[in-house]
Coordinates of C-alpha atoms and ligand atoms in Angstrom, one line a residue:
M230 CA -8.1 71.2 -9.1
N231 CA -11.5 70.0 -10.2
R232 CA -9.8 67.7 -12.7
I233 CA -7.4 66.3 -10.2
I234 CA -10.3 65.5 -7.8
R235 CA -12.2 63.9 -10.7
V236 CA -9.2 61.9 -11.8
S237 CA -8.4 60.7 -8.3
F238 CA -12.0 59.9 -7.8
L239 CA -11.9 57.7 -10.9
V240 CA -8.7 56.1 -9.7
C241 CA -10.4 55.4 -6.4
A242 CA -13.5 54.0 -8.2
F243 CA -11.4 51.7 -10.3
A244 CA -9.5 50.6 -7.2
L245 CA -12.8 49.9 -5.5
I246 CA -14.2 48.0 -8.4
G247 CA -10.9 46.2 -8.6
A248 CA -10.9 45.3 -4.9
G249 CA -14.5 44.2 -5.3
L250 CA -13.7 41.9 -8.1
N251 CA -10.7 40.5 -6.3
E252 CA -12.9 39.9 -3.3
S253 CA -15.6 38.1 -5.1
N254 CA -13.0 36.0 -7.0
A255 CA -11.5 35.0 -3.7
K256 CA -14.9 34.2 -2.4
R257 CA -15.7 32.1 -5.3
E258 CA -12.4 30.3 -4.9
E259 CA -12.6 29.8 -1.2
I260 CA -11.9 26.1 -0.8
T261 CA -13.4 24.4 2.2
F262 CA -13.6 20.8 3.5
S263 CA -17.3 20.7 3.3
N264 CA -17.5 22.2 -0.2
Q265 CA -14.8 20.6 -2.2
V266 CA -12.2 18.6 -0.3
A267 CA -14.6 16.0 1.4
R268 CA -15.6 14.9 -2.1
I269 CA -12.0 14.3 -3.2
F270 CA -11.3 12.4 0.0
Q271 CA -14.4 10.3 -0.4
Q272 CA -13.4 9.4 -4.0
S273 CA -9.7 8.9 -3.5
C274 CA -8.6 8.4 0.1
Q275 CA -11.3 7.1 2.4
V276 CA -11.2 3.6 1.1
C277 CA -8.0 3.1 3.1
H278 CA -8.3 6.1 5.4
H279 CA -11.3 5.0 7.5
P280 CA -11.3 3.6 11.0
G281 CA -10.1 0.0 11.1
D282 CA -8.5 0.0 7.6
I283 CA -4.9 0.0 6.6
A284 CA -4.1 3.8 6.8
P285 CA -2.9 5.1 10.1
F286 CA -5.6 7.7 10.4
S287 CA -9.1 8.5 9.2
L288 CA -10.1 11.1 6.6
M289 CA -13.8 10.6 7.1
T290 CA -14.5 13.9 8.9
Y291 CA -13.1 17.4 9.1
R292 CA -12.0 16.9 12.7
E293 CA -10.0 13.8 11.7
A294 CA -8.5 15.4 8.6
R295 CA -7.6 18.8 10.0
P296 CA -4.5 17.8 12.0
W297 CA -3.0 16.2 8.9
A298 CA -3.5 19.1 6.6
R299 CA 0.2 20.0 6.0
S300 CA 1.2 16.4 5.6
I301 CA -1.7 15.8 3.2
K302 CA -0.6 18.7 1.0
E303 CA 2.9 17.4 0.9
K304 CA 1.9 13.8 0.1
V305 CA -0.5 14.7 -2.7
I306 CA 1.9 17.2 -4.3
L307 CA 4.6 14.5 -4.3
R308 CA 2.0 12.1 -5.7
E309 CA 2.8 9.6 -2.8
M310 CA -0.9 9.5 -1.9
P311 CA -3.0 7.9 -3.0
P312 CA -0.5 5.1 -3.5
W313 CA -0.2 4.1 -7.2
Q314 CA 3.1 2.3 -8.0
A315 CA 2.9 1.6 -11.7
D316 CA 5.3 3.5 -13.9
P317 CA 3.0 5.6 -16.1
R318 CA 5.1 4.8 -19.2
Y319 CA 3.8 1.3 -19.4
G320 CA 0.2 0.1 -19.5
D321 CA -3.0 2.1 -19.3
F322 CA -5.1 1.1 -16.3
I323 CA -8.8 1.6 -15.5
N324 CA -8.2 1.8 -11.8
D325 CA -5.3 4.3 -12.0
S326 CA -6.0 6.1 -8.7
R327 CA -3.7 9.1 -9.3
L328 CA -5.3 12.4 -8.5
S329 CA -5.9 14.9 -11.4
Q330 CA -3.8 18.0 -11.3
K331 CA -7.0 20.0 -10.6
D332 CA -7.7 17.9 -7.4
I333 CA -4.1 18.3 -6.3
D334 CA -4.4 22.1 -6.8
T335 CA -7.7 22.1 -4.8
I336 CA -6.2 20.3 -1.9
A337 CA -3.1 22.5 -1.9
A338 CA -5.2 25.7 -2.0
W339 CA -7.4 24.4 0.8
V340 CA -4.3 23.9 3.0
D341 CA -2.8 27.3 2.0
Q342 CA -6.1 29.0 2.9
G343 CA -5.9 27.6 6.4
A344 CA -7.7 24.2 5.9
K345 CA -11.1 25.6 6.7
E346 CA -14.2 23.5 7.5
G347 CA -16.8 25.6 5.6
D348 CA -20.5 25.0 6.1
P349 CA -21.2 21.3 7.0
R350 CA -24.6 21.6 5.2
F351 CA -22.6 21.3 1.9
L352 CA -21.0 18.0 2.9
P353 CA -21.8 15.0 0.6
P354 CA -23.6 12.1 2.3
A355 CA -21.0 10.0 4.2
R356 CA -19.9 6.7 2.9
D357 CA -20.5 3.7 5.1
F358 CA -17.6 1.3 4.6
A359 CA -18.8 -1.3 7.1
Q360 CA -22.0 -1.8 4.9
E361 CA -20.8 -0.8 1.5
W362 CA -19.9 -3.4 -1.2
R363 CA -17.4 -1.8 -3.6
I364 CA -18.7 -3.9 -6.5
G365 CA -22.3 -2.7 -5.9
K366 CA -25.1 -4.7 -4.5
P367 CA -24.2 -8.4 -4.7
D368 CA -26.6 -10.9 -6.2
Q369 CA -25.4 -13.4 -3.6
V370 CA -23.5 -13.1 -0.3
L371 CA -21.7 -16.2 1.0
S372 CA -20.3 -16.2 4.5
M373 CA -18.1 -18.4 6.7
T374 CA -20.5 -20.9 8.4
E375 CA -18.9 -20.3 11.8
E376 CA -17.0 -17.5 13.6
Y377 CA -13.3 -17.8 14.0
V378 CA -11.8 -16.7 17.3
I379 CA -8.3 -15.2 17.6
E380 CA -6.5 -14.3 20.9
P381 CA -3.9 -11.7 21.5
Y382 CA -0.4 -13.2 20.8
D383 CA -1.8 -16.1 18.8
P384 CA 0.8 -17.0 16.1
D385 CA 0.1 -16.2 12.4
N386 CA -2.3 -18.8 11.1
Y387 CA -3.7 -20.0 7.8
V388 CA -7.1 -21.4 8.3
Y389 CA -9.2 -23.1 5.6
F390 CA -13.0 -22.8 5.6
T391 CA -15.3 -24.7 3.2
I392 CA -18.3 -22.7 2.1
P393 CA -20.9 -25.0 0.5
I394 CA -22.6 -23.6 -2.6
D395 CA -25.1 -25.6 -4.4
F396 CA -25.1 -24.5 -8.0
K397 CA -26.7 -27.1 -10.2
E398 CA -25.3 -25.5 -13.3
D399 CA -22.3 -23.4 -14.2
R400 CA -22.5 -19.8 -13.0
W401 CA -20.6 -16.8 -14.3
V402 CA -19.1 -14.2 -12.0
Q403 CA -19.0 -10.7 -13.3
A404 CA -17.7 -9.2 -10.1
A405 CA -16.5 -10.6 -6.7
E406 CA -15.4 -9.0 -3.5
I407 CA -14.3 -10.5 -0.2
R408 CA -15.4 -8.4 2.8
P409 CA -13.3 -9.3 5.9
G410 CA -15.5 -9.7 9.0
N411 CA -12.8 -8.1 11.2
R412 CA -10.0 -6.0 9.7
R413 CA -8.0 -6.1 13.0
V414 CA -7.2 -9.8 12.4
V415 CA -7.7 -10.6 8.7
H416 CA -4.3 -10.3 7.0
H417 CA -5.5 -11.6 3.7
A418 CA -8.1 -14.0 2.2
I419 CA -8.2 -16.0 -0.9
A420 CA -11.3 -17.8 -2.2
H421 CA -10.6 -20.9 -4.3
L422 CA -13.1 -23.1 -6.1
L423 CA -12.8 -26.8 -5.4
T424 CA -14.4 -28.2 -8.5
P425 CA -15.9 -31.7 -8.8
R426 CA -12.9 -32.6 -11.1
A427 CA -10.3 -31.3 -8.6
R428 CA -12.2 -33.2 -5.8
A429 CA -12.0 -36.4 -7.7
A430 CA -8.3 -35.9 -8.4
S431 CA -7.5 -35.3 -4.7
R432 CA -9.6 -38.4 -3.7
S433 CA -7.5 -40.5 -6.1
G434 CA -4.4 -39.1 -4.5
K435 CA -3.3 -37.5 -7.8
A436 CA -3.2 -33.9 -6.4
A437 CA -1.3 -35.0 -3.3
D438 CA 1.3 -36.9 -5.4
S439 CA 2.1 -33.8 -7.4
G440 CA 3.1 -32.0 -4.1
P441 CA 6.8 -31.3 -4.4
P442 CA 9.2 -32.2 -1.7
I443 CA 10.8 -28.8 -1.4
F444 CA 8.1 -27.6 1.1
Y445 CA 7.6 -28.5 4.7
H446 CA 4.8 -27.4 7.0
Q447 CA 4.9 -25.5 10.2
G448 CA 1.4 -25.9 11.6
S449 CA -0.7 -24.6 8.7
L450 CA 2.1 -22.6 7.1
A451 CA 4.1 -23.9 4.2
R452 CA 7.8 -23.0 3.9
V453 CA 10.5 -24.0 1.4
R454 CA 13.2 -26.1 3.0
A455 CA 16.5 -24.3 3.7
D456 CA 18.4 -27.0 1.7
A457 CA 16.1 -27.1 -1.3
P458 CA 17.8 -26.4 -4.7
V459 CA 18.4 -22.7 -5.3
I460 CA 17.2 -21.2 -8.6
D461 CA 17.1 -17.4 -8.7
D462 CA 16.8 -17.0 -12.5
G463 CA 13.6 -19.1 -12.7
A464 CA 12.9 -17.7 -16.2
K465 CA 15.8 -19.8 -17.5
A466 CA 14.7 -22.9 -15.7
P467 CA 12.5 -25.6 -17.3
G468 CA 9.5 -25.0 -15.0
G469 CA 9.9 -21.2 -15.2
G470 CA 10.7 -21.2 -11.4
A471 CA 7.5 -22.9 -10.3
A472 CA 7.6 -26.0 -8.2
F473 CA 4.2 -27.1 -9.5
K474 CA 3.3 -28.1 -13.0
R475 CA 0.6 -25.8 -14.2
R476 CA -2.1 -27.1 -16.4
Q477 CA -4.1 -25.0 -18.8
G478 CA -7.7 -24.9 -17.9
E479 CA -9.7 -25.6 -14.8
E480 CA -7.3 -27.0 -12.3
D481 CA -4.2 -25.3 -11.0
E482 CA -1.2 -26.7 -9.2
D483 CA -2.7 -27.3 -5.7
G484 CA -5.8 -29.0 -6.9
F485 CA -7.9 -26.0 -5.8
S486 CA -8.7 -25.3 -9.3
I487 CA -9.8 -21.8 -9.9
M488 CA -8.9 -18.8 -7.7
L489 CA -12.2 -17.0 -7.5
T490 CA -11.2 -13.8 -5.8
S491 CA -8.9 -12.4 -3.1
F492 CA -8.6 -9.8 -0.4
A493 CA -5.4 -8.1 0.6
P494 CA -4.7 -4.7 2.1
G495 CA -5.3 -2.0 -0.5
K496 CA -6.4 -4.5 -3.2
Q497 CA -9.4 -3.6 -5.2
P498 CA -12.3 -6.1 -5.7
D499 CA -12.4 -8.1 -9.0
V500 CA -14.6 -6.6 -11.6
F501 CA -14.4 -8.0 -15.1
L502 CA -15.1 -6.2 -18.4
P503 CA -18.4 -6.8 -20.1
G504 CA -18.4 -10.1 -22.0
M505 CA -15.9 -11.7 -19.7
A506 CA -16.6 -13.6 -16.4
K507 CA -15.1 -16.2 -14.1
K508 CA -16.8 -19.6 -14.2
I509 CA -18.0 -21.4 -11.1
P510 CA -18.5 -25.0 -12.4
A511 CA -21.6 -26.8 -11.2
G512 CA -21.1 -28.7 -8.0
S513 CA -18.1 -26.6 -6.8
V514 CA -17.5 -25.6 -3.2
I515 CA -15.5 -22.5 -2.1
V516 CA -12.4 -23.1 0.0
L517 CA -11.6 -19.9 1.7
Q518 CA -8.0 -19.5 2.8
M519 CA -7.8 -17.0 5.7
H520 CA -4.5 -15.6 6.9
Y521 CA -5.2 -14.5 10.5
S522 CA -2.7 -12.4 12.4
S523 CA -2.7 -10.9 15.9
F524 CA -0.1 -8.6 14.4
R525 CA 2.4 -9.7 17.1
G526 CA 0.4 -8.8 20.1
A527 CA -1.2 -5.6 18.8
L528 CA -4.5 -7.0 20.0
N529 CA -5.7 -6.3 23.5
K530 CA -8.7 -8.5 23.6
T531 CA -10.1 -11.6 21.9
E532 CA -11.4 -10.9 18.4
K533 CA -13.8 -12.8 16.2
D534 CA -14.1 -12.9 12.5
R535 CA -16.7 -14.1 10.0
T536 CA -15.7 -13.1 6.5
S537 CA -18.1 -12.8 3.5
I538 CA -17.9 -13.0 -0.2
G539 CA -20.2 -10.9 -2.5
L540 CA -20.8 -12.1 -6.0
I541 CA -22.5 -10.4 -9.0
F542 CA -23.4 -12.8 -11.8
A543 CA -23.2 -12.1 -15.5
K544 CA -26.7 -11.6 -16.9
E545 CA -26.0 -14.2 -19.6
P546 CA -23.2 -16.7 -20.3
P547 CA -20.3 -14.6 -21.5
P548 CA -18.4 -15.2 -24.7
K549 CA -15.1 -15.2 -22.8
Q550 CA -13.9 -17.0 -19.7
V551 CA -11.5 -15.3 -17.2
R552 CA -8.7 -17.4 -15.6
T553 CA -6.1 -16.6 -13.0
L554 CA -2.5 -17.5 -13.6
T555 CA 0.2 -17.7 -11.0
I556 CA 3.7 -17.1 -12.2
P557 CA 5.9 -17.8 -9.1
N558 CA 9.5 -18.5 -8.4
H559 CA 9.5 -21.0 -5.5
F560 CA 13.3 -21.7 -5.5
F561 CA 14.9 -18.4 -4.8
R562 CA 17.2 -17.7 -1.9
I563 CA 18.0 -14.1 -0.8
P564 CA 21.4 -13.9 0.9
P565 CA 21.6 -12.1 4.2
G566 CA 22.2 -8.3 3.7
A567 CA 21.7 -8.4 -0.1
D568 CA 20.2 -5.1 -1.1
N569 CA 19.2 -5.7 -4.7
H570 CA 18.7 -9.5 -5.2
E571 CA 17.2 -10.4 -8.6
V572 CA 14.7 -13.2 -9.0
T573 CA 12.9 -14.1 -12.2
A574 CA 10.0 -16.4 -13.2
S575 CA 8.3 -17.2 -16.5
Y576 CA 5.4 -18.8 -18.2
T577 CA 4.6 -19.6 -21.8
F578 CA 1.0 -19.5 -23.1
E579 CA -0.1 -22.6 -25.0
E580 CA -3.0 -20.8 -26.6
D581 CA -4.1 -17.3 -27.7
V582 CA -5.2 -15.3 -24.8
E583 CA -6.2 -11.8 -23.8
L584 CA -4.5 -10.2 -20.8
I585 CA -6.8 -8.5 -18.4
D586 CA -4.9 -7.5 -15.2
Y587 CA -1.7 -8.0 -13.2
M588 CA -1.0 -8.3 -9.5
P589 CA 2.6 -8.4 -8.2
H590 CA 3.0 -10.1 -4.9
M591 CA 6.0 -10.2 -2.5
H592 CA 6.4 -9.7 1.2
L593 CA 8.4 -7.1 3.2
R594 CA 11.7 -7.3 1.3
G595 CA 10.0 -6.9 -2.1
K596 CA 11.5 -3.8 -3.9
D597 CA 10.3 -3.8 -7.5
M598 CA 8.6 -6.0 -10.1
K599 CA 8.4 -6.0 -13.8
Y600 CA 6.2 -8.0 -16.2
E601 CA 7.4 -8.4 -19.8
A602 CA 6.0 -10.2 -22.8
V603 CA 8.3 -11.9 -25.3
Y604 CA 6.2 -12.5 -28.4
P605 CA 6.7 -15.5 -30.8
D606 CA 8.3 -13.0 -33.3
G607 CA 10.9 -12.1 -30.7
R608 CA 9.5 -8.6 -29.9
R609 CA 9.9 -7.8 -26.2
E610 CA 7.5 -5.4 -24.4
I611 CA 7.2 -4.2 -20.9
L612 CA 3.6 -4.7 -19.6
L613 CA 4.0 -3.4 -16.1
L614 CA 6.7 -1.8 -14.1
V615 CA 6.3 -1.3 -10.4
P616 CA 9.5 0.5 -9.4
K617 CA 8.7 0.9 -5.7
Y618 CA 6.7 -2.0 -4.4
N619 CA 5.0 -1.6 -1.0
F620 CA 3.7 -4.6 0.9
N621 CA 1.2 -2.3 2.7
W622 CA -1.0 -2.3 -0.3
Q623 CA -1.4 -5.0 -2.9
T624 CA -2.6 -3.3 -6.1
L625 CA -4.4 -5.1 -8.9
Y626 CA -3.6 -3.3 -12.1
R627 CA -6.6 -3.6 -14.4
L628 CA -6.0 -2.8 -18.1
K629 CA -8.2 -0.3 -19.8
K630 CA -8.0 -2.4 -23.0
T631 CA -7.1 -6.1 -22.9
I632 CA -3.8 -7.1 -24.7
L633 CA -4.0 -9.9 -27.3
V634 CA -1.2 -12.4 -26.8
P635 CA -0.7 -15.2 -29.3
K636 CA 0.2 -18.8 -28.4
G637 CA 3.9 -19.2 -27.6
T638 CA 4.2 -15.8 -25.9
R639 CA 6.4 -15.9 -22.9
I640 CA 5.7 -13.8 -19.8
I641 CA 8.8 -13.0 -17.9
V642 CA 8.5 -11.6 -14.3
T643 CA 11.6 -10.0 -12.7
A644 CA 11.7 -8.9 -9.1
H645 CA 14.3 -7.4 -6.8
F646 CA 14.5 -7.9 -3.0
D647 CA 16.2 -5.8 -0.4
N648 CA 17.3 -7.9 2.5
S649 CA 19.7 -5.3 3.9
A650 CA 19.3 -3.3 7.1
K651 CA 18.5 -0.2 4.9
N652 CA 15.1 -1.7 4.3
K653 CA 13.0 -0.3 7.2
Y654 CA 10.4 -3.1 6.8
N655 CA 13.0 -5.9 6.9
P656 CA 12.3 -8.2 9.9
N657 CA 15.8 -9.7 9.9
P658 CA 18.6 -8.7 7.6
Q659 CA 21.0 -11.3 9.2
I660 CA 19.4 -14.4 7.6
A661 CA 19.0 -16.0 4.2
V662 CA 15.3 -15.8 3.1
R663 CA 13.3 -18.4 1.1
W664 CA 9.7 -18.8 0.0
G665 CA 7.1 -19.2 2.8
D666 CA 3.6 -18.4 3.9
P667 CA 4.8 -16.4 7.0
T668 CA 5.1 -12.7 6.4
S669 CA 8.7 -12.8 7.6
D670 CA 9.5 -15.3 4.8
E671 CA 9.2 -14.1 1.2
M672 CA 7.1 -14.8 -1.9
M673 CA 7.6 -14.0 -5.5
I674 CA 4.4 -14.2 -7.6
G675 CA 3.4 -12.4 -10.8
W676 CA -0.3 -13.0 -10.8
L677 CA -2.4 -12.2 -13.9
D678 CA -5.8 -12.7 -15.2
Y679 CA -6.5 -13.6 -18.8
A680 CA -9.5 -14.4 -20.9
V681 CA -10.1 -17.2 -23.5
P682 CA -13.1 -17.8 -25.7
E683 CA -15.7 -19.9 -24.0
A684 CA -17.4 -22.6 -26.0
H685 CA -20.4 -23.2 -23.5
K686 CA -20.6 -26.9 -24.1
Ligands
LIG918 C1 -4.7 2.2 -1.0 C2 -4.8 2.8 0.3 C3 -4.6 4.3 0.5 C4 -5.2 5.3 -0.2 C5 -6.2 5.2 -1.3 C6 -4.7 6.5 0.4 N1 -3.8 6.3 1.4 FE1 -2.8 7.6 2.6 N2 -1.9 6.1 3.5 C7 -2.1 4.8 3.4 C8 -1.3 4.0 4.3 C9 -1.2 2.5 4.4 C10 -0.4 5.0 4.9 C11 0.6 4.7 6.0 C12 1.8 4.0 5.4 C13 2.8 5.0 4.7 O1 2.8 6.2 5.0 O2 3.5 4.5 3.8 C14 -0.8 6.3 4.4 C15 -0.3 7.5 4.8 C16 -0.7 8.7 4.5 C17 -0.2 10.0 4.9 C18 1.1 10.1 5.8 C19 0.9 10.2 7.2 C20 2.2 10.4 7.9 O3 2.6 9.6 8.7 O4 2.9 11.4 7.6 C21 -0.9 11.0 4.4 C22 -0.8 12.5 4.6 C23 -2.0 10.4 3.6 N3 -1.8 9.0 3.7 C24 -2.9 11.1 2.9 C25 -3.7 10.5 1.9 C26 -4.6 11.2 1.1 C27 -4.8 12.7 1.1 C28 -5.2 10.3 0.2 C29 -6.2 10.6 -0.9 C30 -5.8 11.7 -1.8 C31 -4.7 9.0 0.6 N4 -3.8 9.1 1.6 C32 -5.1 7.8 -0.1 C33 -3.0 4.2 2.5 C34 -3.8 4.9 1.5

């Protein structure tokens, strides 16, 4: 009797200790928004999920995030959020935004435990996206000299603003970021440098002469003529698919010379590795191309914009210069209803270069894009594969380690377009589609940045 009591007492004691242990474990593992989840959202989600940015709802506060809990769990487990489209088999990227398994487990456990708020005193300080520069504090901020006004139902418009800069000597840009003044109307922005050399060329009419006849203008928007020659397999054509002759060095096809930096939904700012920077030649001015959109009447009042560019300069002249290369196909034609139309483009390097980053660009019918290198010895390598392109965010894929590419290497870019009714983003599956600035036309560009040694003459 005595023994039985004692045994059962022991059992109870163990059970109690066990329960106690379980309880404290569960306490330690209680996941709350304030304690763990807010930090993950700050790090990986809020850059798009804050008011006025591209995501359809905000994840800045508990009250905003709570209604989305189930959907959040699903999207992170499926790895659909944060969006990262590169096939992980190719390339190793610094800005790979995929969540770690640990963060995914934390978010899933938070939702399973009832998506609790926890004690708001444990919240990290909130990020302020209206004030924050993602590159850090700029050495210089350049802004549009005047405000631009856009009315509801205004058509899409490309507007060019000249921003004077008065650099007496070459300056080297280590990091650059465009901050739209008004996210409701700024569709995208590209800052080009108009160098003294390019200015002289356009004054002498040279740049204008090189303009090809395949384009026409609708207001400020350039479009390829419906009857222009059709070349889908640009990689096999003499110009690689580009309507412009690209020169190595300072000036590019449209006489704008260097593309300094750009803004597009979801795109990261430009930050170059140490020892590499982009040159602003002395005497250049910035030409800012702004694509304004009232998003087909989504505005309910007049909006104003004044966009700024933040620059961080290299501490000393870098050993290597960064250049931006455009590898486009201007001649494609996507037939009505085609659901997997292939278009290619290519470019051959005339010097040894180091590849730094890639940025695929298409519009609403863009489906996938692949970058390949064909080396002079015949070896062919996939550099980047984006199997499910999404126009909602334009990702810049920044390599962890640059890739050395010898003179004579050919870059081949291959894209597929879905012009069928199956594509839910397709504005019109009934028509043939060619290159054009309007979002309802298409583009096919494999952008990349590369570095070359800089002599500092
Ligand atoms: C690069 C920008 C970007 C980042 C970073 C991002 N999102 Fe999104 N998210 C979007 C956009 C745009 C949409 C709406 C379009 C879509 O669903 O394709 C979206 C949609 C969602 C949806 C789906 C809503 C619905 O309609 O069901 C969820 C859930 C979500 N995001 C959660 C997250 C979480 C959680 C993170 C971070 C771990 C995150 N997102 C990071 C841009 C982003």
